[in-house]
Tab-separated table of C-alpha atoms in Angstrom:
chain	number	residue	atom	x	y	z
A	14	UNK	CA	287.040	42.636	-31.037
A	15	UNK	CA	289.854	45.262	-31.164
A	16	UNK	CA	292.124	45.873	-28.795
A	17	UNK	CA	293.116	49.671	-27.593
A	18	UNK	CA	296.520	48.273	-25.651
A	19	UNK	CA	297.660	45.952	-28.614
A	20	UNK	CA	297.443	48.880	-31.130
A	21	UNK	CA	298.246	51.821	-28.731
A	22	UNK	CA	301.403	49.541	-27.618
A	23	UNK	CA	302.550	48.393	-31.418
A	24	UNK	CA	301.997	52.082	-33.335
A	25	UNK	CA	304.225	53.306	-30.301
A	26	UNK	CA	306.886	50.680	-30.471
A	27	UNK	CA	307.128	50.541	-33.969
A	28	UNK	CA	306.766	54.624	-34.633
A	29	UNK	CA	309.764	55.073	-32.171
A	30	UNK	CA	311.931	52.099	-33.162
A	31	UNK	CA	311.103	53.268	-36.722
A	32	UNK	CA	313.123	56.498	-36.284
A	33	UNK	CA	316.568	56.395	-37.790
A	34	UNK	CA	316.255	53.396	-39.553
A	35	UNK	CA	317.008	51.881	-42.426
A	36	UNK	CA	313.291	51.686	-43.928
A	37	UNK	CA	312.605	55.646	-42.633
A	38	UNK	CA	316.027	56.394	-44.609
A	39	UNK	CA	314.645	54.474	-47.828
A	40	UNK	CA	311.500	56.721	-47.320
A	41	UNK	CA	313.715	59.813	-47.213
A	42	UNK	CA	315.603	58.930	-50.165
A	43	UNK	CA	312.692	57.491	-52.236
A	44	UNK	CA	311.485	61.401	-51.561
A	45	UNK	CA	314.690	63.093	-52.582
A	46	UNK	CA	315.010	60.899	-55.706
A	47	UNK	CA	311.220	61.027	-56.943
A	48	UNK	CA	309.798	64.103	-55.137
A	49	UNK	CA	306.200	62.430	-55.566
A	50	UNK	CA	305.162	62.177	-52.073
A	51	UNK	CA	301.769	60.418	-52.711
A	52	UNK	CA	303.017	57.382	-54.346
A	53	UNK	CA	305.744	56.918	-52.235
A	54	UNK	CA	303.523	57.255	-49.002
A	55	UNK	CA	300.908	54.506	-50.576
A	56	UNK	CA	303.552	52.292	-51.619
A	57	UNK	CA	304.733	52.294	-48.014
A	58	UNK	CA	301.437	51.835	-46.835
A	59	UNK	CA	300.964	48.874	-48.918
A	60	UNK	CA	304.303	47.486	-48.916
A	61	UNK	CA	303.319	47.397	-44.499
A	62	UNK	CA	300.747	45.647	-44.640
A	63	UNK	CA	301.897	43.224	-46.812
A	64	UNK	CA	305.039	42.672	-44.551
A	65	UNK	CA	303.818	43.431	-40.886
A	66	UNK	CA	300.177	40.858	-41.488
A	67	UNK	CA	302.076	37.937	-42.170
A	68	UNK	CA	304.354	38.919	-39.547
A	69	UNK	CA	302.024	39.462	-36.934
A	70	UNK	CA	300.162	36.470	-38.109
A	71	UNK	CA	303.075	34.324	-37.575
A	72	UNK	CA	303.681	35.600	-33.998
A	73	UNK	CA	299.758	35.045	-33.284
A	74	UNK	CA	300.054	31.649	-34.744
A	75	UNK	CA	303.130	30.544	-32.761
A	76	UNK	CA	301.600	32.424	-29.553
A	77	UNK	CA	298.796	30.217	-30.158
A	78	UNK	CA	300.249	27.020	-30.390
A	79	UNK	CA	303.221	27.553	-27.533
A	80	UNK	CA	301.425	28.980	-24.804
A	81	UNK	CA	304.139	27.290	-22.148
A	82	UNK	CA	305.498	29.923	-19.684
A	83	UNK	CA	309.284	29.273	-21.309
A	84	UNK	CA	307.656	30.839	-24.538
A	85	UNK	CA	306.280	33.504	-23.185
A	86	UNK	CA	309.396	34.273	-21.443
A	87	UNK	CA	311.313	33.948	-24.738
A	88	UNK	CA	309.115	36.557	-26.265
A	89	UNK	CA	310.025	38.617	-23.047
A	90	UNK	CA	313.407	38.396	-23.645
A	91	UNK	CA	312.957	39.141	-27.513
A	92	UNK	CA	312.016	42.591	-26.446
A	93	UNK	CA	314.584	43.040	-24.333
A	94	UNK	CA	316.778	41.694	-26.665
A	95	UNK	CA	315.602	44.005	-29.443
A	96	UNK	CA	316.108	46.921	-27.063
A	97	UNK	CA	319.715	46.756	-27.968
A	98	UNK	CA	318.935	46.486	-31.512
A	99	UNK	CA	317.171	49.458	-31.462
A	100	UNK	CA	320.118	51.414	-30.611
A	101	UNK	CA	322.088	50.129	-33.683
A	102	UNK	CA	321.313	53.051	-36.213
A	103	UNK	CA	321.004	51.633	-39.599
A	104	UNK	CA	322.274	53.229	-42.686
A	105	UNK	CA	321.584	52.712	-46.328
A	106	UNK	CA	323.397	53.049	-49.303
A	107	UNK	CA	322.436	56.790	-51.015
A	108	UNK	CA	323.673	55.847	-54.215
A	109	UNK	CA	322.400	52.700	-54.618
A	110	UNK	CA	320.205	52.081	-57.607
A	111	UNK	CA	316.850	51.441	-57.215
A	112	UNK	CA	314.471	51.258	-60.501
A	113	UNK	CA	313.313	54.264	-62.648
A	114	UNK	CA	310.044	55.550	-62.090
A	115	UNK	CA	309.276	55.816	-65.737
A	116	UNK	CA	309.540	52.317	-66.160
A	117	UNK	CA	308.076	50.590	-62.732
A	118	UNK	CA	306.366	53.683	-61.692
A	119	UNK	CA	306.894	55.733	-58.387
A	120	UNK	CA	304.587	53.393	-56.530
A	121	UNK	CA	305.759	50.136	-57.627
A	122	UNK	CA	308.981	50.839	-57.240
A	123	UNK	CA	308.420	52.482	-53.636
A	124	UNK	CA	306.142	49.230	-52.698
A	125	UNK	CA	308.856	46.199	-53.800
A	126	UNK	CA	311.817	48.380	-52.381
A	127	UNK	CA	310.506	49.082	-49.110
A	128	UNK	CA	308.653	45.728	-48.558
A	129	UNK	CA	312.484	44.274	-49.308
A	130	UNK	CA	314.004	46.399	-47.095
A	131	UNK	CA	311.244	45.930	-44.730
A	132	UNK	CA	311.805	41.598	-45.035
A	133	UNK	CA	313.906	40.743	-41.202
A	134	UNK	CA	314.104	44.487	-39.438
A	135	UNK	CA	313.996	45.060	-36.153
A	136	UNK	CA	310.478	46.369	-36.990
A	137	UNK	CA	308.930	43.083	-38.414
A	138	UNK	CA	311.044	41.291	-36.031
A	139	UNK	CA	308.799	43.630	-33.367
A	140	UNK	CA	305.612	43.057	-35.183
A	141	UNK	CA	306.337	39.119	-34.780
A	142	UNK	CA	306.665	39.628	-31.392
A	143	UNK	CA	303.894	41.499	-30.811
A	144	UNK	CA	301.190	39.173	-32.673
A	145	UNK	CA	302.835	36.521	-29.700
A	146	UNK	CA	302.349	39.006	-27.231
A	147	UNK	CA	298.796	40.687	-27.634
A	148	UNK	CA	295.765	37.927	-28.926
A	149	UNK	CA	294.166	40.625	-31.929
A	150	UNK	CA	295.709	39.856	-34.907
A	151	UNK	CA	293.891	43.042	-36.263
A	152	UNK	CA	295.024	45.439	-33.171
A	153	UNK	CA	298.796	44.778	-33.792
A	154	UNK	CA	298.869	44.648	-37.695
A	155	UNK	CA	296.533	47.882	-37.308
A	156	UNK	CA	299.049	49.495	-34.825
A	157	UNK	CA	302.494	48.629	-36.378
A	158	UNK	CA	300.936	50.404	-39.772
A	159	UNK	CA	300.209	53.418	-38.131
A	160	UNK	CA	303.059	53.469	-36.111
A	161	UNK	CA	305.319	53.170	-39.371
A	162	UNK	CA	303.478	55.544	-41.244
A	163	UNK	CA	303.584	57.899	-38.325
A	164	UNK	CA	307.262	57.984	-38.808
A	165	UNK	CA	307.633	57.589	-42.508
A	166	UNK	CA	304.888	60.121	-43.588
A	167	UNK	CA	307.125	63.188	-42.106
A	168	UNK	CA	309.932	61.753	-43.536
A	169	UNK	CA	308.640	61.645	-46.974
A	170	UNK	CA	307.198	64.648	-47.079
A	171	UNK	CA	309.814	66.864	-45.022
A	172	UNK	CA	312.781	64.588	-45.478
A	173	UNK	CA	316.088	66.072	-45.103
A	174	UNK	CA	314.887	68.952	-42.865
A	175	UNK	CA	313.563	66.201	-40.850
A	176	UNK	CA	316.564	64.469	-40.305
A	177	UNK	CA	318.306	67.697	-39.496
A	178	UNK	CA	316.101	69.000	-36.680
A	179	UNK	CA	314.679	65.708	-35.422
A	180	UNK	CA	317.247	64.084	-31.855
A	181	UNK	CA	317.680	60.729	-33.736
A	182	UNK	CA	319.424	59.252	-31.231
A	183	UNK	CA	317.028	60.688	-28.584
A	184	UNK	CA	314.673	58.961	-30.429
A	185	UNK	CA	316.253	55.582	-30.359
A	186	UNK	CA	317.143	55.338	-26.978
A	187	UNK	CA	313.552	56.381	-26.377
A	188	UNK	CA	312.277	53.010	-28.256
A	189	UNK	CA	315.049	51.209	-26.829
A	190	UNK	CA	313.509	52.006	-23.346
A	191	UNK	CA	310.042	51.038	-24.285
A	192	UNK	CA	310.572	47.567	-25.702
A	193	UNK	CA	313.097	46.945	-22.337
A	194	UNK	CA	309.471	47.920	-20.357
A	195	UNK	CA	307.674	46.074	-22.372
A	196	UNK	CA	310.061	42.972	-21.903
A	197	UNK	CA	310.436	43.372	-18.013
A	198	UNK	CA	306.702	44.513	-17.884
A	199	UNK	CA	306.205	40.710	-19.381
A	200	UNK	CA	308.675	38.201	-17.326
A	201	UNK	CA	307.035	40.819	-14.032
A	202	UNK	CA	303.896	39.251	-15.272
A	203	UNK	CA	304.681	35.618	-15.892
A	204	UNK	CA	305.853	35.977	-12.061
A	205	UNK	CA	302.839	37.321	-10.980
A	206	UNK	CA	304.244	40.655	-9.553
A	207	UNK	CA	301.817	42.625	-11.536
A	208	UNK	CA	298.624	43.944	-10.473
């Protein structure tokens, strides 16, 4: 059965913490270089679900298996944790080569650069978490897709103009705020001071 909470909370987390960062800035540049907005937003799409299932799966696995308080608490603490990350802004290299569309295409080369990219950020990190926190596999995977391709759709298709009128940092510290709620929501819970 799907879950409402577990794929309004992960499309929220991961849209916000999204912003600014170093996969968002791949999507921007991937549009500058290519200008081929289609292929670049399906190889994103792709190259998400291929990197947040596993991911969630992992944290739904582990949830599964360690369901001591101490576990849950570390998954708490992950969040919290990750709220500092989250105001880290990322950066990535504008001149760095990535392959020519004439030879791996415009979607290939969007899907194995972004899924690379993609491998250990603080989104995937989230997406791990959030498989441990919420028991629908399909829910989180479902909601950290759409939450990443609610932030990397604009940027592919409006880019720099984006970047330019967008509050970045406004942006961060907003995400930074939800996963610290989300990880004092959780330990408030394990002690039973929630409704």
């Amino acid at each position: 059965m799907f879950c409402m909470e577990a794929f309004l909370t992960s499309a929220a987390l991961v849209a916000l913490a999204e912003m600014g960062d170093k996969t968002q800035l791949l999507a921007m540049l991937l549009a500058t270089r290519f200008r081929r907005p289609a292929p670049i937003i399906l190889g994103i799409f792709c190259a998400t679900i291929a990197n947040h299932f596993p991911a969630a799966l992992v944290g739904h696995s582990i949830a599964g298996v360690l369901t001591q308080p101490w576990f849950r608490y570390a998954v708490a603490a992950s969040f919290i944790l990750r709220a500092g990350w989250t105001l880290i802004p990322d950066s990535i290299d504008a001149d760095a080569p990535l392959a020519a569309p004439s030879k791996a295409g415009v979607f290939m080369t969007t899907l194995i650069a972004f899924f690379l990219v993609e491998m250990g950020d603080k989104t995937q990190v989230a997406t791990v978490a959030l498989g441990a926190q919420f028991d629908n596999l399909l829910a989180v995977t479902a909601g950290t897709t759409f939450g990443m391709m609610a932030a990397n759709i604009p940027a592919v298709l409006f880019g720099e103009a984006l970047a330019k009128r967008v509050p970045m940092r406004a942006l961060q510290i907003g995400a930074a705020l939800l996963f610290l709620g989300l990880g004092l929501w959780m330990i408030a819970s394990l002690q039973g001071w929630t409704p």
